[in-house]
Each structure stands twice: as structure tokens, then as C-alpha cells.
PDB file of N, CA, C and O in Angstrom:
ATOM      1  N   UNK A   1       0.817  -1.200   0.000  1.00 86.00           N
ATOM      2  CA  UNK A   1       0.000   0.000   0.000  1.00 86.00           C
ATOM      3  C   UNK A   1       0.859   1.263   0.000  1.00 86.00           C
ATOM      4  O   UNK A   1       0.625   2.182  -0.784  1.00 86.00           O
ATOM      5  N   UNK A   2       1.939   1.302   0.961  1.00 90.00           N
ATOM      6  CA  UNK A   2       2.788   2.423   0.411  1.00 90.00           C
ATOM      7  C   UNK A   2       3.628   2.653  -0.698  1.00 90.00           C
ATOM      8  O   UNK A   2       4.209   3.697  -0.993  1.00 90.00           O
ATOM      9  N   UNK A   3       3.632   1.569  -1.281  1.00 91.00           N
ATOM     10  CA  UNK A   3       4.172   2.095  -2.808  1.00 91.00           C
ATOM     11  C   UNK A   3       3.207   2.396  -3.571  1.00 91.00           C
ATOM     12  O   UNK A   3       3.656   2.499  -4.713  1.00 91.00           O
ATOM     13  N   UNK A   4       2.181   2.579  -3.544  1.00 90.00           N
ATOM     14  CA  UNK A   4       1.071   2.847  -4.211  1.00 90.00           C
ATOM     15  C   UNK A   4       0.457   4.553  -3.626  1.00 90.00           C
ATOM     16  O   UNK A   4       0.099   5.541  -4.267  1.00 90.00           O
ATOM     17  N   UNK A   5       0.531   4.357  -2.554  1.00 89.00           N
ATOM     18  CA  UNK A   5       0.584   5.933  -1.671  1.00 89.00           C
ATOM     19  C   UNK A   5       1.675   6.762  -2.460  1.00 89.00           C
ATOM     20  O   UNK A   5       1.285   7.801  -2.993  1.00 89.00           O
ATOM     21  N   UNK A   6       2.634   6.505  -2.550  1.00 84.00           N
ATOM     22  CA  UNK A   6       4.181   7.547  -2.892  1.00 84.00           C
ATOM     23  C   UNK A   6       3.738   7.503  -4.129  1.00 84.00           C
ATOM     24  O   UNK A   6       3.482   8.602  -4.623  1.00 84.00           O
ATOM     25  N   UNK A   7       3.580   6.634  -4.739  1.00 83.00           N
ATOM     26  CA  UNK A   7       3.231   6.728  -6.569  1.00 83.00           C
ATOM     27  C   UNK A   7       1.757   7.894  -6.549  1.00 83.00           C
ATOM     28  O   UNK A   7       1.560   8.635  -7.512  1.00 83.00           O
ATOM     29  N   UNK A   8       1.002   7.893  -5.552  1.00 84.00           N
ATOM     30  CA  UNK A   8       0.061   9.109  -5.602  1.00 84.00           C
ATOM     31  C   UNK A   8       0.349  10.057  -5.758  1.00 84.00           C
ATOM     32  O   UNK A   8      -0.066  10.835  -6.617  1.00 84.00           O
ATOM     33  N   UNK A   9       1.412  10.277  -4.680  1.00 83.00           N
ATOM     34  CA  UNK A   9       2.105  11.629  -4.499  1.00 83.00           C
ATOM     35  C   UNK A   9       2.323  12.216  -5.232  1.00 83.00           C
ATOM     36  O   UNK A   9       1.645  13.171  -5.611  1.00 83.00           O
ATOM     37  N   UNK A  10       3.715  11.705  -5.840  1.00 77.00           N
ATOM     38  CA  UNK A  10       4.604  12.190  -6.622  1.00 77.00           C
ATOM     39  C   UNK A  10       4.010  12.617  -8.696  1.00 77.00           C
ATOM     40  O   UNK A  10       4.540  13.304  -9.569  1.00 77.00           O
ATOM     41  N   UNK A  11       2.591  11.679  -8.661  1.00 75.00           N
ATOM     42  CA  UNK A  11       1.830  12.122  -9.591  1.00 75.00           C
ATOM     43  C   UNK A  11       0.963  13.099  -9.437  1.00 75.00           C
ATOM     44  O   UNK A  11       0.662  13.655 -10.493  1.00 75.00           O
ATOM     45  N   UNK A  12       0.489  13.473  -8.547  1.00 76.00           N
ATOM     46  CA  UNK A  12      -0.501  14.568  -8.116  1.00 76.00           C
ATOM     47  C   UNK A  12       0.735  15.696  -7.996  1.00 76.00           C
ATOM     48  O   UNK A  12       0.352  16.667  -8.648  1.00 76.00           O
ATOM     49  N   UNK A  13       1.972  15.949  -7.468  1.00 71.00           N
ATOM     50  CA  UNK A  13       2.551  16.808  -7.447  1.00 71.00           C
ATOM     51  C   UNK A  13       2.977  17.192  -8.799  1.00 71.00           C
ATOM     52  O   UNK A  13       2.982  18.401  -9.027  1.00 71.00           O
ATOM     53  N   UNK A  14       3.398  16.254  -9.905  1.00 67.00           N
ATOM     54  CA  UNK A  14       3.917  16.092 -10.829  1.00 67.00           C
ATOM     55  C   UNK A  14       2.635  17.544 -11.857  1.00 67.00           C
ATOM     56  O   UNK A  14       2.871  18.626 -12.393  1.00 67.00           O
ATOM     57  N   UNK A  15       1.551  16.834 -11.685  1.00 71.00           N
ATOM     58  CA  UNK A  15       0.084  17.306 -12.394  1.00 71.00           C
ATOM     59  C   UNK A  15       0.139  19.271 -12.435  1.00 71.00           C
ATOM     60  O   UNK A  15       0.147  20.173 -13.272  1.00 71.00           O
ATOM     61  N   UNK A  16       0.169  19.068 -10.703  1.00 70.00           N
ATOM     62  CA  UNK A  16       0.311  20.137 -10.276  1.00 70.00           C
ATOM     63  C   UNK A  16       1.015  21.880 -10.938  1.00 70.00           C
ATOM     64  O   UNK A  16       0.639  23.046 -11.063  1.00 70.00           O
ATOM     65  N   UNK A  17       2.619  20.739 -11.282  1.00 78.00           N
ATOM     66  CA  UNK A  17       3.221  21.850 -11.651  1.00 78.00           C
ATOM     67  C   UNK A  17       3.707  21.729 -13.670  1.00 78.00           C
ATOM     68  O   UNK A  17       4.691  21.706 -14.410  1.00 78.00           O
ATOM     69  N   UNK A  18       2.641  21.699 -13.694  1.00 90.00           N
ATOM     70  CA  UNK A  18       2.514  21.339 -15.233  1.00 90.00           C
ATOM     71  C   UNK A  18       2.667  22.995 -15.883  1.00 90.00           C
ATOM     72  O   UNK A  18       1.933  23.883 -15.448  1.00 90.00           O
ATOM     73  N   UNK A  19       3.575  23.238 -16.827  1.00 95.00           N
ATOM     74  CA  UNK A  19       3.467  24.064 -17.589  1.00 95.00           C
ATOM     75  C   UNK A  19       3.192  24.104 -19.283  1.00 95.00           C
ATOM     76  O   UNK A  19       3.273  23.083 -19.967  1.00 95.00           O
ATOM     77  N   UNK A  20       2.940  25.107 -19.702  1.00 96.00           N
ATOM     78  CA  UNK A  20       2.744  24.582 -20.974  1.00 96.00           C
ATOM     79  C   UNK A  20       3.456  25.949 -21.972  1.00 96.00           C
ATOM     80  O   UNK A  20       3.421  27.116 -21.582  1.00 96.00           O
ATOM     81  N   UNK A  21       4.018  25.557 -23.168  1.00 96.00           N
ATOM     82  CA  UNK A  21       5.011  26.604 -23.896  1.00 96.00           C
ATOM     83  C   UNK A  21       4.510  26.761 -25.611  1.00 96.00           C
ATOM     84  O   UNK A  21       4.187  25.919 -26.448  1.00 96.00           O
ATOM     85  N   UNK A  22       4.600  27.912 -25.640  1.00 95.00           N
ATOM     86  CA  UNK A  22       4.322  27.675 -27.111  1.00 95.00           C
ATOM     87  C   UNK A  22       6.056  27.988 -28.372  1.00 95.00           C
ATOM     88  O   UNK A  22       6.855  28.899 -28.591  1.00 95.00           O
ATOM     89  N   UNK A  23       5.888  27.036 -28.684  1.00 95.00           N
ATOM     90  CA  UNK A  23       7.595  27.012 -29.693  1.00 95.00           C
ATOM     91  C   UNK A  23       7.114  26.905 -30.897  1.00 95.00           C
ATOM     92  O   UNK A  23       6.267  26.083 -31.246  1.00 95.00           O
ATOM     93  N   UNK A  24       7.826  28.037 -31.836  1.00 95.00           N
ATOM     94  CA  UNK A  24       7.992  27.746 -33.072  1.00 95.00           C
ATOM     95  C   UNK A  24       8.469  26.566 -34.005  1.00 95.00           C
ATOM     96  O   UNK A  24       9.583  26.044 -33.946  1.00 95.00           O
ATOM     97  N   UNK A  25       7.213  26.147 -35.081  1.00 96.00           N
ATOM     98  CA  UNK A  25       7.461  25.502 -35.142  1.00 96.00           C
ATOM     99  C   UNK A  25       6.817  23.683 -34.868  1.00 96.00           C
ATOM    100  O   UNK A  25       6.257  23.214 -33.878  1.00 96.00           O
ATOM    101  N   UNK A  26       7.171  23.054 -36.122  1.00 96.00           N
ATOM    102  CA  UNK A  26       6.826  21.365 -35.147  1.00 96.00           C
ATOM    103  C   UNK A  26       7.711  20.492 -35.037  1.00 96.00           C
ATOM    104  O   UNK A  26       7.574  19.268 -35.029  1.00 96.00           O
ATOM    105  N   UNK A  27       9.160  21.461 -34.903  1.00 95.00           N
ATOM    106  CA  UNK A  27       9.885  20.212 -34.642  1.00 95.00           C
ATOM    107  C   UNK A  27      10.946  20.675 -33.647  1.00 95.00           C
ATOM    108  O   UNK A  27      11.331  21.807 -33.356  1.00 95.00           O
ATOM    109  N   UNK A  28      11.294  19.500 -33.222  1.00 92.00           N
ATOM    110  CA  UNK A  28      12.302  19.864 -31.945  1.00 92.00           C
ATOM    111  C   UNK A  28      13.775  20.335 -32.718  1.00 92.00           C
ATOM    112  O   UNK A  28      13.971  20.633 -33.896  1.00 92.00           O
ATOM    113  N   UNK A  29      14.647  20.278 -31.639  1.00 89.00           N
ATOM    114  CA  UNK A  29      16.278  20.440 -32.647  1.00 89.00           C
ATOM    115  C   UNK A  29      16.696  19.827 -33.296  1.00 89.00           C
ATOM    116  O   UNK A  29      17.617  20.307 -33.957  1.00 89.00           O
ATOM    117  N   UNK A  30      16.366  18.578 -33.512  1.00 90.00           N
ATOM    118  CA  UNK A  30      16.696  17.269 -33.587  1.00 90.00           C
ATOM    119  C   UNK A  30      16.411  17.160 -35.338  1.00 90.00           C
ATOM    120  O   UNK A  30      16.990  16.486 -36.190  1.00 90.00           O
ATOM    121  N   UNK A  31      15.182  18.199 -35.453  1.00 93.00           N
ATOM    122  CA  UNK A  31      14.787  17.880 -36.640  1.00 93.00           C
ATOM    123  C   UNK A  31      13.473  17.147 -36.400  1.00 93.00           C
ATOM    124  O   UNK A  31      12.460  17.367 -37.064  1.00 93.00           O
ATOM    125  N   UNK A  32      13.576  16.010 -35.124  1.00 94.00           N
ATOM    126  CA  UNK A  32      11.585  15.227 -35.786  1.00 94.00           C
ATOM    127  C   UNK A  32      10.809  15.878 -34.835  1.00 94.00           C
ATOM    128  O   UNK A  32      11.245  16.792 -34.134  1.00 94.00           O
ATOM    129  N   UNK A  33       9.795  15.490 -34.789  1.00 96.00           N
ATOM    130  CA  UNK A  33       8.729  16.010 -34.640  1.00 96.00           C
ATOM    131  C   UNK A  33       8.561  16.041 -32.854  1.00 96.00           C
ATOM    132  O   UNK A  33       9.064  15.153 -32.166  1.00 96.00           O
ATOM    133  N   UNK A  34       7.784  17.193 -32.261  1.00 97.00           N
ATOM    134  CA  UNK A  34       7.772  16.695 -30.436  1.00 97.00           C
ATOM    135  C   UNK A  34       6.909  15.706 -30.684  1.00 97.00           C
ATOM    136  O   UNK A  34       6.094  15.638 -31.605  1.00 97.00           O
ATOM    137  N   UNK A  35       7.169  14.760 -29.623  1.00 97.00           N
ATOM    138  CA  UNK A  35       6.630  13.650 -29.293  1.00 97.00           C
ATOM    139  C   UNK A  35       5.775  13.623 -27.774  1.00 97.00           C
ATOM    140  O   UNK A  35       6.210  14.562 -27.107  1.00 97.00           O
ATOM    141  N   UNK A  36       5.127  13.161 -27.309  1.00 97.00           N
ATOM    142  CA  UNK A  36       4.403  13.028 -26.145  1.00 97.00           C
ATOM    143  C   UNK A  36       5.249  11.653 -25.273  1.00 97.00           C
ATOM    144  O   UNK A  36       5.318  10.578 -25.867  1.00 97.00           O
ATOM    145  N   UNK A  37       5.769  11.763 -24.079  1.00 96.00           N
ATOM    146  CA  UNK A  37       6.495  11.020 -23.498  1.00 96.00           C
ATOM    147  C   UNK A  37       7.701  10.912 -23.955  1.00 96.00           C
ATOM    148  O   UNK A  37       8.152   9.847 -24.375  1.00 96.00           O
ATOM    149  N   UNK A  38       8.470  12.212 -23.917  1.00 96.00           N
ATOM    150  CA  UNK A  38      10.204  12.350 -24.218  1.00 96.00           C
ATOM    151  C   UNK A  38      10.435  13.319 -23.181  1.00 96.00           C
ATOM    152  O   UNK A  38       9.523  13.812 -22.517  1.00 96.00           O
ATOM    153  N   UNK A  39      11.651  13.592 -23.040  1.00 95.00           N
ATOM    154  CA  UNK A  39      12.336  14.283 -22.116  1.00 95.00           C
ATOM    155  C   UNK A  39      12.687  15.457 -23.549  1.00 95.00           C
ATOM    156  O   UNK A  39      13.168  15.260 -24.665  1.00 95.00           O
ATOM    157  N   UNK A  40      12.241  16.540 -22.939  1.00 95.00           N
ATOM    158  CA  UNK A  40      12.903  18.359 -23.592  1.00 95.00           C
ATOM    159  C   UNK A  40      13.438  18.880 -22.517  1.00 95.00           C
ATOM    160  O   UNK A  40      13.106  18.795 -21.335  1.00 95.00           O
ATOM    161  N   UNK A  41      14.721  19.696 -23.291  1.00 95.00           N
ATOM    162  CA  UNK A  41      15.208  20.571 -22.203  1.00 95.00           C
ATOM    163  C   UNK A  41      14.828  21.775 -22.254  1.00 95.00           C
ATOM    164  O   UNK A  41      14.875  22.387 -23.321  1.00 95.00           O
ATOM    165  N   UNK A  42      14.311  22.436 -20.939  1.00 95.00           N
ATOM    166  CA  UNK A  42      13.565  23.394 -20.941  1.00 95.00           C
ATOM    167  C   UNK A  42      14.463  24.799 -20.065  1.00 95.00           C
ATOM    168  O   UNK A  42      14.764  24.424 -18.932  1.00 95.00           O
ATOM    169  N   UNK A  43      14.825  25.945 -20.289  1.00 95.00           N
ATOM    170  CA  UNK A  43      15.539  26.982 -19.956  1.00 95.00           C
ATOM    171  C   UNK A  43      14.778  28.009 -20.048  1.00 95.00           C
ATOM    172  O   UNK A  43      14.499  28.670 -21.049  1.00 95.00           O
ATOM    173  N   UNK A  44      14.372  28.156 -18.741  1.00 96.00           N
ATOM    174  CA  UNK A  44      13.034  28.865 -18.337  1.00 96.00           C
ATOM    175  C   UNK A  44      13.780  30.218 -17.451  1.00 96.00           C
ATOM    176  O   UNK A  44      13.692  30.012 -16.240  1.00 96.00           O
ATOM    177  N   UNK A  45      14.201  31.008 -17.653  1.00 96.00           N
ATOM    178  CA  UNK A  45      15.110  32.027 -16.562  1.00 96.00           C
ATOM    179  C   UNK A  45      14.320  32.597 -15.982  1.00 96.00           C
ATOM    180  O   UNK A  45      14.719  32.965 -14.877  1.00 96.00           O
ATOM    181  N   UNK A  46      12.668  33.033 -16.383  1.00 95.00           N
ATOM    182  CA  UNK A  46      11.735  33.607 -15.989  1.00 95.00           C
ATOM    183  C   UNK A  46      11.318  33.332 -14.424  1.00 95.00           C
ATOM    184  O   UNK A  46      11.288  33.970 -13.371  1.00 95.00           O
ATOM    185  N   UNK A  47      10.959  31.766 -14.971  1.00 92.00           N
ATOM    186  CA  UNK A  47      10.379  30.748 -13.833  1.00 92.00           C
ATOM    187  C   UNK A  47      11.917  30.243 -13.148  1.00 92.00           C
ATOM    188  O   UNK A  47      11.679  29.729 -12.055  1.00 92.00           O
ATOM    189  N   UNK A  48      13.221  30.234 -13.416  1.00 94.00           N
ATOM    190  CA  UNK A  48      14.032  29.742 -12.814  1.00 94.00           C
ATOM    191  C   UNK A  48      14.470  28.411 -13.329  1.00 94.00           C
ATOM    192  O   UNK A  48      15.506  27.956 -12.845  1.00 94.00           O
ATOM    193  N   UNK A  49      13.777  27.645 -14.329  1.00 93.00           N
ATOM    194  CA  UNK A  49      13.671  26.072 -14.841  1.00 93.00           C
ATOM    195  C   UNK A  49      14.728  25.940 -15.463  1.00 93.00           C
ATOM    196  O   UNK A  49      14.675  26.519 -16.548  1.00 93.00           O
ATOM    197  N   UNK A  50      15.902  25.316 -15.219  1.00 96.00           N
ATOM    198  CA  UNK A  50      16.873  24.625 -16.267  1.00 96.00           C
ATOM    199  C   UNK A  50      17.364  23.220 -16.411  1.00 96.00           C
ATOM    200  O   UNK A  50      18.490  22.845 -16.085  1.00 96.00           O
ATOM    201  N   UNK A  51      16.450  22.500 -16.912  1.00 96.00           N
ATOM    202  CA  UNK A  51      16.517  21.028 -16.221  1.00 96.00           C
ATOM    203  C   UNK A  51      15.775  20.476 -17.885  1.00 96.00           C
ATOM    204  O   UNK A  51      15.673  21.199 -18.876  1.00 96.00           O
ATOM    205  N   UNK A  52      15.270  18.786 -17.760  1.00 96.00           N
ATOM    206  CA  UNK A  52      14.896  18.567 -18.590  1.00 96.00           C
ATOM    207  C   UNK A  52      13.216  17.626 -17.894  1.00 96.00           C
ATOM    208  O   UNK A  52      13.087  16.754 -17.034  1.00 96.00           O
ATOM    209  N   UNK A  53      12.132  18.402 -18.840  1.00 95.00           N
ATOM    210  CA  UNK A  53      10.919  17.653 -18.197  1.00 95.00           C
ATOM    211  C   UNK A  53      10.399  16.775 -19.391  1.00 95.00           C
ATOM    212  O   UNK A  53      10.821  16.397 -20.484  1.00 95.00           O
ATOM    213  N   UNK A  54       9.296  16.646 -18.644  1.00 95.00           N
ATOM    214  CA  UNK A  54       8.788  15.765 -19.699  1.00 95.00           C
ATOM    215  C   UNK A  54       7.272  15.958 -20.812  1.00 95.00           C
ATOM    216  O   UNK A  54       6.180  15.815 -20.262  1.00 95.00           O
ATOM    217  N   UNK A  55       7.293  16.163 -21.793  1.00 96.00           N
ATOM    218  CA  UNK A  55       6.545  16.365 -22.520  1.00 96.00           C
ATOM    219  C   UNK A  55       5.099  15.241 -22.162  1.00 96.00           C
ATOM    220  O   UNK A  55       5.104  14.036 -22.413  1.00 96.00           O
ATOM    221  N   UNK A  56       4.391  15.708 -21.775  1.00 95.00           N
ATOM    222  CA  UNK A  56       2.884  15.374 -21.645  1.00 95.00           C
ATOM    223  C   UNK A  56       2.049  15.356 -22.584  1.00 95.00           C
ATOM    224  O   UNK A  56       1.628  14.236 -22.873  1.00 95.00           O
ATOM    225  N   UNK A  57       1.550  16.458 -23.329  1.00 97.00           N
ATOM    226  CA  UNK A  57       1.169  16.570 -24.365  1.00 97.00           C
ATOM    227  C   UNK A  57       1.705  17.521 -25.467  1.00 97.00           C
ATOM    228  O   UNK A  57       2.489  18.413 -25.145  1.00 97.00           O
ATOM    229  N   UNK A  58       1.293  17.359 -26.815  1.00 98.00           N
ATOM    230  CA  UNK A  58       1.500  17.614 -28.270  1.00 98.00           C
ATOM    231  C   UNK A  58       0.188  18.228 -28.616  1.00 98.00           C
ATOM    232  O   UNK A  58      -0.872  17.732 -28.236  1.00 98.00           O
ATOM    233  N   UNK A  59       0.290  19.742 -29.627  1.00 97.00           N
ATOM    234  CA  UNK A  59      -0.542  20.143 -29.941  1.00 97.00           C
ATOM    235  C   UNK A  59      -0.030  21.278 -31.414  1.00 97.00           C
ATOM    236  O   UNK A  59       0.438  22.414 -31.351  1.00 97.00           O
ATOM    237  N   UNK A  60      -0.312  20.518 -32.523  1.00 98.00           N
ATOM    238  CA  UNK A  60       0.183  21.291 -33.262  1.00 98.00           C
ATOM    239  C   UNK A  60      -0.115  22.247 -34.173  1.00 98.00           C
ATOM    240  O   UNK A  60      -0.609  21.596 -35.093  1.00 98.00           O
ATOM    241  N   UNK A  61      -0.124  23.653 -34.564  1.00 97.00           N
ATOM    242  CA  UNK A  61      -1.287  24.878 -34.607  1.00 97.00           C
ATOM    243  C   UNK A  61      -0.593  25.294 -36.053  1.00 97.00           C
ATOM    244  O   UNK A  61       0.577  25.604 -36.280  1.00 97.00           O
ATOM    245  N   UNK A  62      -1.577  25.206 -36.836  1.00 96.00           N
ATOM    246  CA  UNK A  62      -1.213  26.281 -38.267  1.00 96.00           C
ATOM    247  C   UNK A  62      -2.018  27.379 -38.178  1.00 96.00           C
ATOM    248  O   UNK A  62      -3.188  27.109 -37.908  1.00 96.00           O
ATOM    249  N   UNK A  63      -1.711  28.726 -38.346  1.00 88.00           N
ATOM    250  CA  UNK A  63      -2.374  30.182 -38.369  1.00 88.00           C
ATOM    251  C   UNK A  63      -1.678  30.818 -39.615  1.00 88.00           C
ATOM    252  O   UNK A  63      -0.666  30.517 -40.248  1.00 88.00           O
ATOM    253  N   UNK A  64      -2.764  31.985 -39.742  1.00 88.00           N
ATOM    254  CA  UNK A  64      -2.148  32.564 -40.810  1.00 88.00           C
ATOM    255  C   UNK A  64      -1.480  33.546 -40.167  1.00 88.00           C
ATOM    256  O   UNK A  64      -0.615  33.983 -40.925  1.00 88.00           O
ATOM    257  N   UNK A  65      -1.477  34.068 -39.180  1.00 88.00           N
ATOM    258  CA  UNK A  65      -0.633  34.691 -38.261  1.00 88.00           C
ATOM    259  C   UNK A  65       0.849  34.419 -37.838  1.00 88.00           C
ATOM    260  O   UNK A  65       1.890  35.002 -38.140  1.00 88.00           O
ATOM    261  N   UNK A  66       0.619  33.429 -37.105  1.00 85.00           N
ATOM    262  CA  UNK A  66       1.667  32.800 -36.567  1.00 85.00           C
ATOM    263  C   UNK A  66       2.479  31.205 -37.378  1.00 85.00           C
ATOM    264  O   UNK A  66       3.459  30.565 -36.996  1.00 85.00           O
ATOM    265  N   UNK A  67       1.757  31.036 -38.337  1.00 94.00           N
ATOM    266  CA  UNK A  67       2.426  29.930 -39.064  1.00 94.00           C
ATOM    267  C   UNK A  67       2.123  28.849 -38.382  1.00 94.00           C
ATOM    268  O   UNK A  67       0.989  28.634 -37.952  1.00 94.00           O
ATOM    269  N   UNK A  68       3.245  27.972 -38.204  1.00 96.00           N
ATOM    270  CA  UNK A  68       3.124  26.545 -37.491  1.00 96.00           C
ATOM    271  C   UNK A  68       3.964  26.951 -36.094  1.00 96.00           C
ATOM    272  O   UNK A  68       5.085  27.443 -35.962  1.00 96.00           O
ATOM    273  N   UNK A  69       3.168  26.627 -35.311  1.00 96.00           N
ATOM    274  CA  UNK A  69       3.833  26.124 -33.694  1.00 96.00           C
ATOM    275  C   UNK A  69       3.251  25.353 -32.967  1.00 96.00           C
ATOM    276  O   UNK A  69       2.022  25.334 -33.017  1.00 96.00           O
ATOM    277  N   UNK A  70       3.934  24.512 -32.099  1.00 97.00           N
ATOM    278  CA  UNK A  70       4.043  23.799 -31.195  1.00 97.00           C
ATOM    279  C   UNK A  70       3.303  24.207 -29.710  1.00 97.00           C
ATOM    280  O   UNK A  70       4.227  24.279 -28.900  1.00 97.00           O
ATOM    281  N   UNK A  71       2.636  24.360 -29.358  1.00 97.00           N
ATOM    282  CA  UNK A  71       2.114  23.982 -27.457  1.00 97.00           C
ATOM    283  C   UNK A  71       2.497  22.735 -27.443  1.00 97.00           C
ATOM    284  O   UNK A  71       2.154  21.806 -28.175  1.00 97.00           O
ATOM    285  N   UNK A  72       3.746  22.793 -25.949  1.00 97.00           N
ATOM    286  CA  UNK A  72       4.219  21.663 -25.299  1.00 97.00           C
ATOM    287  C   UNK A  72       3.741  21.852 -23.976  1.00 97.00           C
ATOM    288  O   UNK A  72       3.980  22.971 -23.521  1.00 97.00           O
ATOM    289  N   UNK A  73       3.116  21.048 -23.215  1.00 97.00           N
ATOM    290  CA  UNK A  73       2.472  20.345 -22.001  1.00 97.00           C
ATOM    291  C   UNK A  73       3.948  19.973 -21.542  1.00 97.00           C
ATOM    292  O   UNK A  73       4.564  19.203 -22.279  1.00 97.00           O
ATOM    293  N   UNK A  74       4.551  20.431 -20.437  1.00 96.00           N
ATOM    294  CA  UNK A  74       5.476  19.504 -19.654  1.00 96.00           C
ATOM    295  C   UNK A  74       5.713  19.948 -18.569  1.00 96.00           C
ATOM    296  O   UNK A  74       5.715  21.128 -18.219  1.00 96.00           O
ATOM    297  N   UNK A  75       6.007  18.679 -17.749  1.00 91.00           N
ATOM    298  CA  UNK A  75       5.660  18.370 -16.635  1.00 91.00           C
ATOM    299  C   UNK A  75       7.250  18.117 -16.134  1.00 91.00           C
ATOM    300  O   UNK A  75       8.232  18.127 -16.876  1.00 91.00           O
ATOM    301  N   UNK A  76       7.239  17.827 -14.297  1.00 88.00           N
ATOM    302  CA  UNK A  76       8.437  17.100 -13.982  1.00 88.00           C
ATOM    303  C   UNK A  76       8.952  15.398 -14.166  1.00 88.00           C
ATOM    304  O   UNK A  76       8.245  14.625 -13.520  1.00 88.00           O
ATOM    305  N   UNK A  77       9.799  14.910 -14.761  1.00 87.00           N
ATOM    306  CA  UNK A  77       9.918  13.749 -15.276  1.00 87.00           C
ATOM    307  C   UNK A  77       9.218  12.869 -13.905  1.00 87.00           C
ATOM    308  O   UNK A  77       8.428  11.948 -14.110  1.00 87.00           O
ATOM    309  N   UNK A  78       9.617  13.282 -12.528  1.00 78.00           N
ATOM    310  CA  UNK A  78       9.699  12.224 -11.449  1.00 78.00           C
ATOM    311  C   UNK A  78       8.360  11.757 -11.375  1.00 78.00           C
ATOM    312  O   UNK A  78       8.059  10.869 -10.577  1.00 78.00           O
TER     313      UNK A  78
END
């Protein structure tokens, strides 16, 4: 039961501090495409973030405005 308790936790905290970014663009550096369940490195100076989280969700936007970009959902990997 307590490994099942801590696995609560650490997902409800995880939920919690979910951010979400909008990047130019649909592809990472890499060249392919973001994926949902990868690790991005995220360099946030605003918020203080320089670490790598984890992509949650994918959402990919064509405008005639803004062209193609990316909203990335990410979260802390733990």
C-alpha cells in the first residue's frame, strides 16, 4: 500500500506543476517532430527552470498569423 501511496504523491505533485510553452514551429532540434512522453530541455530564466521535463502533451497549430507552432504540455519527469 505504500508504494502505491508515494506513486500518488509524486503524480498529483507532478500534475500540479505542469506548464505549458508555445515554440515555433513542429519540430524539436533534432529535426523530428515533439513527441508526447520524451524528455525536452527546458531553460526557463523567468520561472528559474533549467533542467529537462517531460513532454505530456502535443498540440500542433497552423495560423495565418503565426504559421506553425508547437504547445508543449510539460511536466516534472519524477
Amino acid at each position: 500500500f505504500q508504494r502505491r501511496a508515494d506513486w500518488e504523491v509524486l503524480t498529483a505533485a507532478a500534475r500540479s506543476r505542469r506548464l505549458t510553452y508555445t515554440v515555433p514551429g513542429w519540430r524539436g532540434a533534432s529535426g523530428a517532430l515533439w513527441r508526447p512522453n520524451t524528455l525536452a530541455r527546458v531553460d526557463d530564466a523567468f520561472l528559474g527552470i533549467g533542467r529537462e521535463l517531460l513532454i505530456v502533451s502535443v498540440t500542433f497549430l497552423l495560423s495565418a498569423e503565426d504559421g506553425t507552432v508547437t504547445e508543449l504540455e510539460v511536466a516534472p519527469p519524477e
